[in-house]
Amino acid sequence: MSQELKELLRSVLQEELKPVHDRLERLEGTVGHIRQDVSQLQQDVSQLQKDVTHLQQGQQTLETTVSQIQKDVAQLQEGQQIVEHEMAGMKQMQERILEELRISKHNQSLILNDVTSIRKSVDVTVSYLQRRSDVMFDKLIDHEKEILNLKSKMPN
């Protein structure tokens, strides 16, 4: 084949293949954009997976916190029931004390009379004991005088 024919054939092929080359270049550009989009999507999916992991950890922490709060509420309710029970017991005790005070107030005059009687009895007893002790001291003094008197009459 001659050179001209080759050139002509090359020229015809280039003309015929030019639209294919153009489409191929556009296709390669499109594929490049798709690859970039896929890469970006992969990065986005990776970030979403990280975000989901963080959300799951946050949810787990929240569930733990909610569980602890529920336990605390249950303990507080139990403590409240104990306090209410103790307050009811204290109220009953307070009512009994008030009743005892009413009884004591009623009996106060009787007790005062008893104390007055006891005091009078004690006063009488003290008075009697003072007289007895005075008599005993007088007798003791008399005995001492008698002993001194006897000693003075005795020879040395």
Tab-separated table of N, CA and C in Angstrom:
chain	number	residue	atom	x	y	z
A	1	MET	N	0.827	-1.155	0.000
A	1	MET	CA	0.000	0.000	0.000
A	1	MET	C	0.867	1.210	0.000
A	2	SER	N	0.278	2.073	-0.572
A	2	SER	CA	1.074	3.270	-0.725
A	2	SER	C	0.874	4.203	0.451
A	3	GLN	N	1.744	5.062	0.474
A	3	GLN	CA	1.781	6.035	1.562
A	3	GLN	C	0.540	6.898	1.537
A	4	GLU	N	0.094	7.262	0.430
A	4	GLU	CA	-1.071	8.121	0.295
A	4	GLU	C	-2.307	7.372	0.771
A	5	LEU	N	-2.363	6.133	0.404
A	5	LEU	CA	-3.506	5.335	0.801
A	5	LEU	C	-3.524	5.181	2.326
A	6	LYS	N	-2.367	4.990	2.865
A	6	LYS	CA	-2.263	4.880	4.311
A	6	LYS	C	-2.702	6.162	4.973
A	7	GLU	N	-2.256	7.252	4.391
A	7	GLU	CA	-2.627	8.561	4.941
A	7	GLU	C	-4.127	8.777	4.814
A	8	LEU	N	-4.659	8.402	3.702
A	8	LEU	CA	-6.074	8.557	3.460
A	8	LEU	C	-6.862	7.663	4.438
A	9	LEU	N	-6.394	6.459	4.553
A	9	LEU	CA	-7.053	5.531	5.468
A	9	LEU	C	-6.966	6.041	6.909
A	10	ARG	N	-5.825	6.575	7.251
A	10	ARG	CA	-5.621	7.134	8.591
A	10	ARG	C	-6.539	8.309	8.792
A	11	SER	N	-6.653	9.137	7.806
A	11	SER	CA	-7.486	10.321	7.875
A	11	SER	C	-8.940	9.907	8.004
A	12	VAL	N	-9.387	8.922	7.235
A	12	VAL	CA	-10.762	8.456	7.279
A	12	VAL	C	-11.036	7.822	8.645
A	13	LEU	N	-10.092	7.021	9.115
A	13	LEU	CA	-10.262	6.378	10.415
A	13	LEU	C	-10.327	7.414	11.538
A	14	GLN	N	-9.472	8.431	11.419
A	14	GLN	CA	-9.486	9.472	12.450
A	14	GLN	C	-10.815	10.195	12.438
A	15	GLU	N	-11.344	10.460	11.225
A	15	GLU	CA	-12.638	11.129	11.120
A	15	GLU	C	-13.734	10.241	11.681
A	16	GLU	N	-13.674	8.978	11.384
A	16	GLU	CA	-14.698	8.045	11.838
A	16	GLU	C	-14.578	7.783	13.341
A	17	LEU	N	-13.367	7.748	13.822
A	17	LEU	CA	-13.135	7.434	15.230
A	17	LEU	C	-13.211	8.657	16.130
A	18	LYS	N	-13.188	9.858	15.541
A	18	LYS	CA	-13.229	11.094	16.348
A	18	LYS	C	-14.454	11.111	17.258
A	19	PRO	N	-15.677	10.833	16.801
A	19	PRO	CA	-16.820	10.831	17.710
A	19	PRO	C	-16.665	9.779	18.802
A	20	VAL	N	-16.062	8.642	18.457
A	20	VAL	CA	-15.860	7.604	19.452
A	20	VAL	C	-14.853	8.086	20.487
A	21	HIS	N	-13.759	8.745	20.024
A	21	HIS	CA	-12.751	9.301	20.939
A	21	HIS	C	-13.384	10.368	21.838
A	22	ASP	N	-14.206	11.209	21.229
A	22	ASP	CA	-14.861	12.261	22.026
A	22	ASP	C	-15.756	11.632	23.114
A	23	ARG	N	-16.548	10.624	22.703
A	23	ARG	CA	-17.415	9.961	23.660
A	23	ARG	C	-16.593	9.244	24.735
A	24	LEU	N	-15.493	8.658	24.301
A	24	LEU	CA	-14.622	7.958	25.248
A	24	LEU	C	-14.038	8.940	26.264
A	25	GLU	N	-13.602	10.144	25.788
A	25	GLU	CA	-13.076	11.163	26.713
A	25	GLU	C	-14.163	11.623	27.690
A	26	ARG	N	-15.393	11.832	27.145
A	26	ARG	CA	-16.490	12.231	28.023
A	26	ARG	C	-16.799	11.119	29.027
A	27	LEU	N	-16.758	9.883	28.549
A	27	LEU	CA	-17.016	8.740	29.410
A	27	LEU	C	-15.952	8.637	30.495
A	28	GLU	N	-14.689	8.876	30.131
A	28	GLU	CA	-13.616	8.853	31.125
A	28	GLU	C	-13.800	9.978	32.137
A	29	GLY	N	-14.217	11.162	31.677
A	29	GLY	CA	-14.509	12.271	32.595
A	29	GLY	C	-15.653	11.925	33.531
A	30	THR	N	-16.689	11.308	32.943
A	30	THR	CA	-17.834	10.898	33.751
A	30	THR	C	-17.424	9.845	34.771
A	31	VAL	N	-16.629	8.871	34.316
A	31	VAL	CA	-16.132	7.845	35.226
A	31	VAL	C	-15.292	8.484	36.322
A	32	GLY	N	-14.471	9.466	35.992
A	32	GLY	CA	-13.671	10.179	37.007
A	32	GLY	C	-14.559	10.863	38.031
A	33	HIS	N	-15.621	11.525	37.529
A	33	HIS	CA	-16.559	12.177	38.451
A	33	HIS	C	-17.269	11.138	39.322
A	34	ILE	N	-17.658	10.017	38.710
A	34	ILE	CA	-18.333	8.960	39.467
A	34	ILE	C	-17.404	8.407	40.535
A	35	ARG	N	-16.120	8.222	40.145
A	35	ARG	CA	-15.150	7.717	41.116
A	35	ARG	C	-14.995	8.708	42.279
A	36	GLN	N	-14.950	10.011	41.969
A	36	GLN	CA	-14.861	11.027	43.029
A	36	GLN	C	-16.112	10.976	43.904
A	37	ASP	N	-17.286	10.860	43.241
A	37	ASP	CA	-18.539	10.784	43.998
A	37	ASP	C	-18.561	9.541	44.883
A	38	VAL	N	-18.104	8.399	44.330
A	38	VAL	CA	-18.061	7.161	45.115
A	38	VAL	C	-17.100	7.329	46.287
A	39	SER	N	-15.951	7.934	46.039
A	39	SER	CA	-14.975	8.169	47.119
A	39	SER	C	-15.590	9.068	48.195
A	40	GLN	N	-16.283	10.128	47.755
A	40	GLN	CA	-16.931	11.022	48.716
A	40	GLN	C	-18.029	10.279	49.473
A	41	LEU	N	-18.795	9.438	48.769
A	41	LEU	CA	-19.845	8.657	49.414
A	41	LEU	C	-19.246	7.684	50.434
A	42	GLN	N	-18.097	7.076	50.070
A	42	GLN	CA	-17.436	6.172	51.008
A	42	GLN	C	-16.988	6.929	52.265
A	43	GLN	N	-16.456	8.138	52.072
A	43	GLN	CA	-16.060	8.963	53.219
A	43	GLN	C	-17.293	9.324	54.059
A	44	ASP	N	-18.383	9.685	53.370
A	44	ASP	CA	-19.616	10.032	54.078
A	44	ASP	C	-20.152	8.828	54.855
A	45	VAL	N	-20.114	7.638	54.228
A	45	VAL	CA	-20.574	6.423	54.904
A	45	VAL	C	-19.695	6.141	56.112
A	46	SER	N	-18.367	6.314	55.965
A	46	SER	CA	-17.444	6.102	57.084
A	46	SER	C	-17.762	7.072	58.220
A	47	GLN	N	-17.994	8.330	57.867
A	47	GLN	CA	-18.335	9.326	58.889
A	47	GLN	C	-19.674	8.982	59.539
A	48	LEU	N	-20.636	8.535	58.751
A	48	LEU	CA	-21.936	8.141	59.297
A	48	LEU	C	-21.786	6.954	60.246
A	49	GLN	N	-20.914	6.003	59.877
A	49	GLN	CA	-20.685	4.861	60.758
A	49	GLN	C	-20.080	5.323	62.081
A	50	LYS	N	-19.129	6.272	62.001
A	50	LYS	CA	-18.549	6.821	63.233
A	50	LYS	C	-19.627	7.528	64.054
A	51	ASP	N	-20.464	8.310	63.366
A	51	ASP	CA	-21.541	9.030	64.065
A	51	ASP	C	-22.512	8.046	64.713
A	52	VAL	N	-22.841	6.962	63.991
A	52	VAL	CA	-23.742	5.952	64.541
A	52	VAL	C	-23.109	5.310	65.767
A	53	THR	N	-21.800	5.024	65.693
A	53	THR	CA	-21.096	4.442	66.840
A	53	THR	C	-21.158	5.391	68.034
A	54	HIS	N	-20.913	6.689	67.786
A	54	HIS	CA	-20.989	7.683	68.873
A	54	HIS	C	-22.411	7.765	69.424
A	55	LEU	N	-23.395	7.723	68.536
A	55	LEU	CA	-24.789	7.764	68.985
A	55	LEU	C	-25.134	6.530	69.814
A	56	GLN	N	-24.624	5.366	69.397
A	56	GLN	CA	-24.882	4.150	70.161
A	56	GLN	C	-24.237	4.237	71.539
A	57	GLN	N	-23.004	4.770	71.572
A	57	GLN	CA	-22.340	4.946	72.872
A	57	GLN	C	-23.126	5.931	73.730
A	58	GLY	N	-23.581	7.022	73.126
A	58	GLY	CA	-24.388	8.004	73.853
A	58	GLY	C	-25.684	7.388	74.346
A	59	GLN	N	-26.305	6.564	73.503
A	59	GLN	CA	-27.542	5.891	73.896
A	59	GLN	C	-27.279	4.943	75.058
A	60	GLN	N	-26.151	4.225	74.992
A	60	GLN	CA	-25.817	3.297	76.073
A	60	GLN	C	-25.588	4.064	77.374
A	61	THR	N	-24.871	5.189	77.281
A	61	THR	CA	-24.651	6.027	78.460
A	61	THR	C	-25.980	6.551	78.991
A	62	LEU	N	-26.837	6.974	78.088
A	62	LEU	CA	-28.156	7.483	78.482
A	62	LEU	C	-28.981	6.385	79.151
A	63	GLU	N	-28.936	5.173	78.594
A	63	GLU	CA	-29.670	4.061	79.199
A	63	GLU	C	-29.141	3.756	80.594
A	64	THR	N	-27.807	3.798	80.742
A	64	THR	CA	-27.209	3.570	82.053
A	64	THR	C	-27.654	4.660	83.030
A	65	THR	N	-27.649	5.902	82.570
A	65	THR	CA	-28.065	7.027	83.412
A	65	THR	C	-29.537	6.882	83.796
A	66	VAL	N	-30.372	6.527	82.833
A	66	VAL	CA	-31.808	6.350	83.110
A	66	VAL	C	-32.007	5.223	84.118
A	67	SER	N	-31.251	4.134	83.949
A	67	SER	CA	-31.344	3.015	84.886
A	67	SER	C	-30.950	3.460	86.291
A	68	GLN	N	-29.876	4.230	86.400
A	68	GLN	CA	-29.432	4.718	87.714
A	68	GLN	C	-30.477	5.658	88.307
A	69	ILE	N	-31.057	6.503	87.476
A	69	ILE	CA	-32.093	7.424	87.962
A	69	ILE	C	-33.302	6.624	88.461
A	70	GLN	N	-33.662	5.560	87.733
A	70	GLN	CA	-34.793	4.725	88.170
A	70	GLN	C	-34.486	4.074	89.516
A	71	LYS	N	-33.237	3.605	89.686
A	71	LYS	CA	-32.847	3.024	90.970
A	71	LYS	C	-32.932	4.072	92.076
A	72	ASP	N	-32.417	5.282	91.765
A	72	ASP	CA	-32.451	6.355	92.763
A	72	ASP	C	-33.887	6.702	93.137
A	73	VAL	N	-34.769	6.768	92.143
A	73	VAL	CA	-36.179	7.087	92.407
A	73	VAL	C	-36.799	5.995	93.279
A	74	ALA	N	-36.476	4.722	92.965
A	74	ALA	CA	-37.011	3.621	93.770
A	74	ALA	C	-36.519	3.722	95.210
A	75	GLN	N	-35.223	4.054	95.385
A	75	GLN	CA	-34.682	4.204	96.742
A	75	GLN	C	-35.351	5.370	97.452
A	76	LEU	N	-35.549	6.473	96.744
A	76	LEU	CA	-36.198	7.637	97.355
A	76	LEU	C	-37.636	7.306	97.751
A	77	GLN	N	-38.337	6.552	96.907
A	77	GLN	CA	-39.706	6.173	97.239
A	77	GLN	C	-39.715	5.272	98.472
A	78	GLU	N	-38.757	4.329	98.511
A	78	GLU	CA	-38.654	3.445	99.681
A	78	GLU	C	-38.353	4.275	100.931
A	79	GLY	N	-37.356	5.229	100.784
A	79	GLY	CA	-37.035	6.094	101.914
A	79	GLY	C	-38.202	6.936	102.332
A	80	GLN	N	-39.024	7.394	101.359
A	80	GLN	CA	-40.200	8.213	101.670
A	80	GLN	C	-41.216	7.385	102.450
A	81	GLN	N	-41.390	6.128	102.047
A	81	GLN	CA	-42.334	5.259	102.764
A	81	GLN	C	-41.871	5.042	104.195
A	82	ILE	N	-40.567	4.847	104.378
A	82	ILE	CA	-40.032	4.662	105.733
A	82	ILE	C	-40.285	5.915	106.560
A	83	VAL	N	-39.997	7.078	105.967
A	83	VAL	CA	-40.189	8.344	106.686
A	83	VAL	C	-41.663	8.534	107.030
A	84	GLU	N	-42.562	8.223	106.078
A	84	GLU	CA	-43.991	8.360	106.345
A	84	GLU	C	-44.413	7.423	107.475
A	85	HIS	N	-43.885	6.198	107.449
A	85	HIS	CA	-44.206	5.234	108.515
A	85	HIS	C	-43.705	5.749	109.864
A	86	GLU	N	-42.460	6.248	109.867
A	86	GLU	CA	-41.901	6.773	111.118
A	86	GLU	C	-42.668	7.990	111.594
A	87	MET	N	-43.093	8.844	110.659
A	87	MET	CA	-43.869	10.027	111.047
A	87	MET	C	-45.213	9.614	111.632
A	88	ALA	N	-45.832	8.564	111.071
A	88	ALA	CA	-47.101	8.075	111.625
A	88	ALA	C	-46.870	7.565	113.043
A	89	GLY	N	-45.760	6.825	113.245
A	89	GLY	CA	-45.418	6.348	114.591
A	89	GLY	C	-45.173	7.505	115.536
A	90	MET	N	-44.466	8.545	115.057
A	90	MET	CA	-44.200	9.713	115.898
A	90	MET	C	-45.495	10.429	116.244
A	91	LYS	N	-46.436	10.477	115.279
A	91	LYS	CA	-47.718	11.131	115.544
A	91	LYS	C	-48.477	10.377	116.627
A	92	GLN	N	-48.469	9.032	116.541
A	92	GLN	CA	-49.132	8.236	117.568
A	92	GLN	C	-48.477	8.458	118.923
A	93	MET	N	-47.144	8.505	118.933
A	93	MET	CA	-46.429	8.731	120.194
A	93	MET	C	-46.757	10.114	120.742
A	94	GLN	N	-46.824	11.090	119.856
A	94	GLN	CA	-47.152	12.455	120.272
A	94	GLN	C	-48.554	12.490	120.889
A	95	GLU	N	-49.503	11.771	120.269
A	95	GLU	CA	-50.858	11.726	120.806
A	95	GLU	C	-50.878	11.067	122.185
A	96	ARG	N	-50.075	9.980	122.352
A	96	ARG	CA	-50.000	9.332	123.668
A	96	ARG	C	-49.396	10.268	124.707
A	97	ILE	N	-48.358	11.007	124.298
A	97	ILE	CA	-47.721	11.949	125.233
A	97	ILE	C	-48.723	13.028	125.640
A	98	LEU	N	-49.484	13.539	124.661
A	98	LEU	CA	-50.496	14.553	124.985
A	98	LEU	C	-51.533	13.991	125.957
A	99	GLU	N	-51.951	12.740	125.738
A	99	GLU	CA	-52.909	12.114	126.642
A	99	GLU	C	-52.304	11.977	128.037
A	100	GLU	N	-51.030	11.557	128.100
A	100	GLU	CA	-50.351	11.439	129.394
A	100	GLU	C	-50.253	12.804	130.077
A	101	LEU	N	-49.998	13.847	129.288
A	101	LEU	CA	-49.928	15.192	129.871
A	101	LEU	C	-51.292	15.621	130.415
A	102	ARG	N	-52.361	15.275	129.694
A	102	ARG	CA	-53.705	15.609	130.191
A	102	ARG	C	-53.966	14.893	131.520
A	103	ILE	N	-53.591	13.592	131.540
A	103	ILE	CA	-53.775	12.818	132.772
A	103	ILE	C	-52.917	13.407	133.886
A	104	SER	N	-51.672	13.752	133.545
A	104	SER	CA	-50.778	14.330	134.551
A	104	SER	C	-51.323	15.643	135.080
A	105	LYS	N	-51.867	16.444	134.194
A	105	LYS	CA	-52.424	17.724	134.631
A	105	LYS	C	-53.598	17.479	135.574
A	106	HIS	N	-54.404	16.489	135.240
A	106	HIS	CA	-55.543	16.148	136.088
A	106	HIS	C	-55.056	15.643	137.452
A	107	ASN	N	-54.017	14.839	137.426
A	107	ASN	CA	-53.501	14.265	138.671
A	107	ASN	C	-52.577	15.215	139.431
A	108	GLN	N	-52.251	16.347	138.828
A	108	GLN	CA	-51.306	17.279	139.445
A	108	GLN	C	-51.783	17.743	140.818
A	109	SER	N	-53.059	18.044	140.925
A	109	SER	CA	-53.569	18.517	142.220
A	109	SER	C	-53.478	17.403	143.258
A	110	LEU	N	-53.771	16.150	142.837
A	110	LEU	CA	-53.652	15.025	143.759
A	110	LEU	C	-52.195	14.845	144.200
A	111	ILE	N	-51.286	14.931	143.244
A	111	ILE	CA	-49.859	14.792	143.560
A	111	ILE	C	-49.421	15.923	144.484
A	112	LEU	N	-49.904	17.153	144.214
A	112	LEU	CA	-49.556	18.302	145.057
A	112	LEU	C	-50.049	18.077	146.486
A	113	ASN	N	-51.253	17.538	146.654
A	113	ASN	CA	-51.767	17.221	147.986
A	113	ASN	C	-50.897	16.168	148.656
A	114	ASP	N	-50.517	15.135	147.881
A	114	ASP	CA	-49.649	14.090	148.432
A	114	ASP	C	-48.307	14.667	148.866
A	115	VAL	N	-47.732	15.512	148.026
A	115	VAL	CA	-46.440	16.131	148.359
A	115	VAL	C	-46.581	17.004	149.599
A	116	THR	N	-47.684	17.732	149.689
A	116	THR	CA	-47.917	18.580	150.860
A	116	THR	C	-48.029	17.719	152.117
A	117	SER	N	-48.747	16.595	152.009
A	117	SER	CA	-48.873	15.695	153.159
A	117	SER	C	-47.508	15.131	153.539
A	118	ILE	N	-46.748	14.718	152.537
A	118	ILE	CA	-45.402	14.189	152.813
A	118	ILE	C	-44.547	15.255	153.474
A	119	ARG	N	-44.646	16.465	153.011
A	119	ARG	CA	-43.857	17.558	153.585
A	119	ARG	C	-44.237	17.786	155.043
A	120	LYS	N	-45.540	17.783	155.302
A	120	LYS	CA	-45.977	17.964	156.686
A	120	LYS	C	-45.441	16.833	157.552
A	121	SER	N	-45.512	15.615	157.004
A	121	SER	CA	-45.012	14.467	157.752
A	121	SER	C	-43.514	14.598	158.003
A	122	VAL	N	-42.799	15.030	156.970
A	122	VAL	CA	-41.351	15.225	157.130
A	122	VAL	C	-41.085	16.316	158.158
A	123	ASP	N	-41.837	17.399	158.089
A	123	ASP	CA	-41.657	18.493	159.066
A	123	ASP	C	-41.885	17.979	160.480
A	124	VAL	N	-42.948	17.185	160.673
A	124	VAL	CA	-43.241	16.635	161.998
A	124	VAL	C	-42.095	15.732	162.437
A	125	THR	N	-41.625	14.887	161.494
A	125	THR	CA	-40.524	13.967	161.819
A	125	THR	C	-39.265	14.741	162.170
A	126	VAL	N	-38.943	15.763	161.400
A	126	VAL	CA	-37.746	16.580	161.672
A	126	VAL	C	-37.882	17.253	163.025
A	127	SER	N	-39.051	17.767	163.313
A	127	SER	CA	-39.278	18.421	164.599
A	127	SER	C	-39.100	17.427	165.746
A	128	TYR	N	-39.664	16.239	165.560
A	128	TYR	CA	-39.524	15.198	166.579
A	128	TYR	C	-38.053	14.825	166.761
A	129	LEU	N	-37.345	14.632	165.646
A	129	LEU	CA	-35.928	14.249	165.713
A	129	LEU	C	-35.087	15.359	166.348
A	130	GLN	N	-35.430	16.606	166.112
A	130	GLN	CA	-34.690	17.706	166.738
A	130	GLN	C	-34.900	17.687	168.249
A	131	ARG	N	-36.136	17.468	168.663
A	131	ARG	CA	-36.395	17.405	170.096
A	131	ARG	C	-35.666	16.229	170.723
A	132	ARG	N	-35.709	15.080	170.048
A	132	ARG	CA	-35.009	13.904	170.562
A	132	ARG	C	-33.511	14.144	170.627
A	133	SER	N	-32.977	14.785	169.571
A	133	SER	CA	-31.523	15.038	169.594
A	133	SER	C	-31.170	16.041	170.689
A	134	ASP	N	-32.041	17.044	170.911
A	134	ASP	CA	-31.789	17.997	172.008
A	134	ASP	C	-31.787	17.257	173.354
A	135	VAL	N	-32.755	16.372	173.513
A	135	VAL	CA	-32.831	15.600	174.759
A	135	VAL	C	-31.582	14.750	174.903
A	136	MET	N	-31.155	14.101	173.822
A	136	MET	CA	-29.977	13.231	173.875
A	136	MET	C	-28.723	14.045	174.170
A	137	PHE	N	-28.610	15.225	173.534
A	137	PHE	CA	-27.448	16.074	173.833
A	137	PHE	C	-27.459	16.511	175.294
A	138	ASP	N	-28.632	16.853	175.773
A	138	ASP	CA	-28.724	17.241	177.185
A	138	ASP	C	-28.295	16.089	178.084
A	139	LYS	N	-28.743	14.863	177.775
A	139	LYS	CA	-28.349	13.700	178.564
A	139	LYS	C	-26.857	13.460	178.441
A	140	LEU	N	-26.310	13.633	177.223
A	140	LEU	CA	-24.878	13.435	177.018
A	140	LEU	C	-24.079	14.447	177.833
A	141	ILE	N	-24.551	15.655	177.832
A	141	ILE	CA	-23.877	16.698	178.624
A	141	ILE	C	-23.953	16.343	180.101
A	142	ASP	N	-25.112	15.881	180.539
A	142	ASP	CA	-25.257	15.481	181.941
A	142	ASP	C	-24.303	14.338	182.272
A	143	HIS	N	-24.207	13.372	181.385
A	143	HIS	CA	-23.288	12.251	181.607
A	143	HIS	C	-21.852	12.725	181.662
A	144	GLU	N	-21.505	13.624	180.783
A	144	GLU	CA	-20.120	14.147	180.781
A	144	GLU	C	-19.837	14.896	182.089
A	145	LYS	N	-20.796	15.641	182.540
A	145	LYS	CA	-20.623	16.357	183.809
A	145	LYS	C	-20.437	15.356	184.947
A	146	GLU	N	-21.249	14.331	184.910
A	146	GLU	CA	-21.166	13.320	185.954
A	146	GLU	C	-19.804	12.628	185.920
A	147	ILE	N	-19.303	12.347	184.691
A	147	ILE	CA	-17.982	11.711	184.563
A	147	ILE	C	-16.913	12.647	185.091
A	148	LEU	N	-17.015	13.901	184.759
A	148	LEU	CA	-16.029	14.871	185.256
A	148	LEU	C	-16.108	14.983	186.784
A	149	ASN	N	-17.272	14.966	187.237
A	149	ASN	CA	-17.481	15.039	188.678
A	149	ASN	C	-16.865	13.832	189.373
A	150	LEU	N	-17.089	12.661	188.806
A	150	LEU	CA	-16.524	11.440	189.370
A	150	LEU	C	-15.010	11.462	189.269
A	151	LYS	N	-14.482	11.950	188.175
A	151	LYS	CA	-13.024	12.005	188.011
A	151	LYS	C	-12.400	12.941	189.036
A	152	SER	N	-13.092	13.976	189.311
A	152	SER	CA	-12.531	14.916	190.294
A	152	SER	C	-12.540	14.339	191.693
A	153	LYS	N	-13.440	13.454	191.979
A	153	LYS	CA	-13.500	12.832	193.310
A	153	LYS	C	-12.517	11.680	193.418
A	154	MET	N	-12.087	11.168	192.376
A	154	MET	CA	-11.145	10.037	192.424
A	154	MET	C	-9.747	10.509	192.742
A	155	PRO	N	-9.043	9.593	193.455
A	155	PRO	CA	-7.654	9.971	193.715
A	155	PRO	C	-6.847	9.806	192.419
A	156	ASN	N	-5.843	10.531	192.292
A	156	ASN	CA	-5.006	10.526	191.091
A	156	ASN	C	-4.506	9.200	190.797
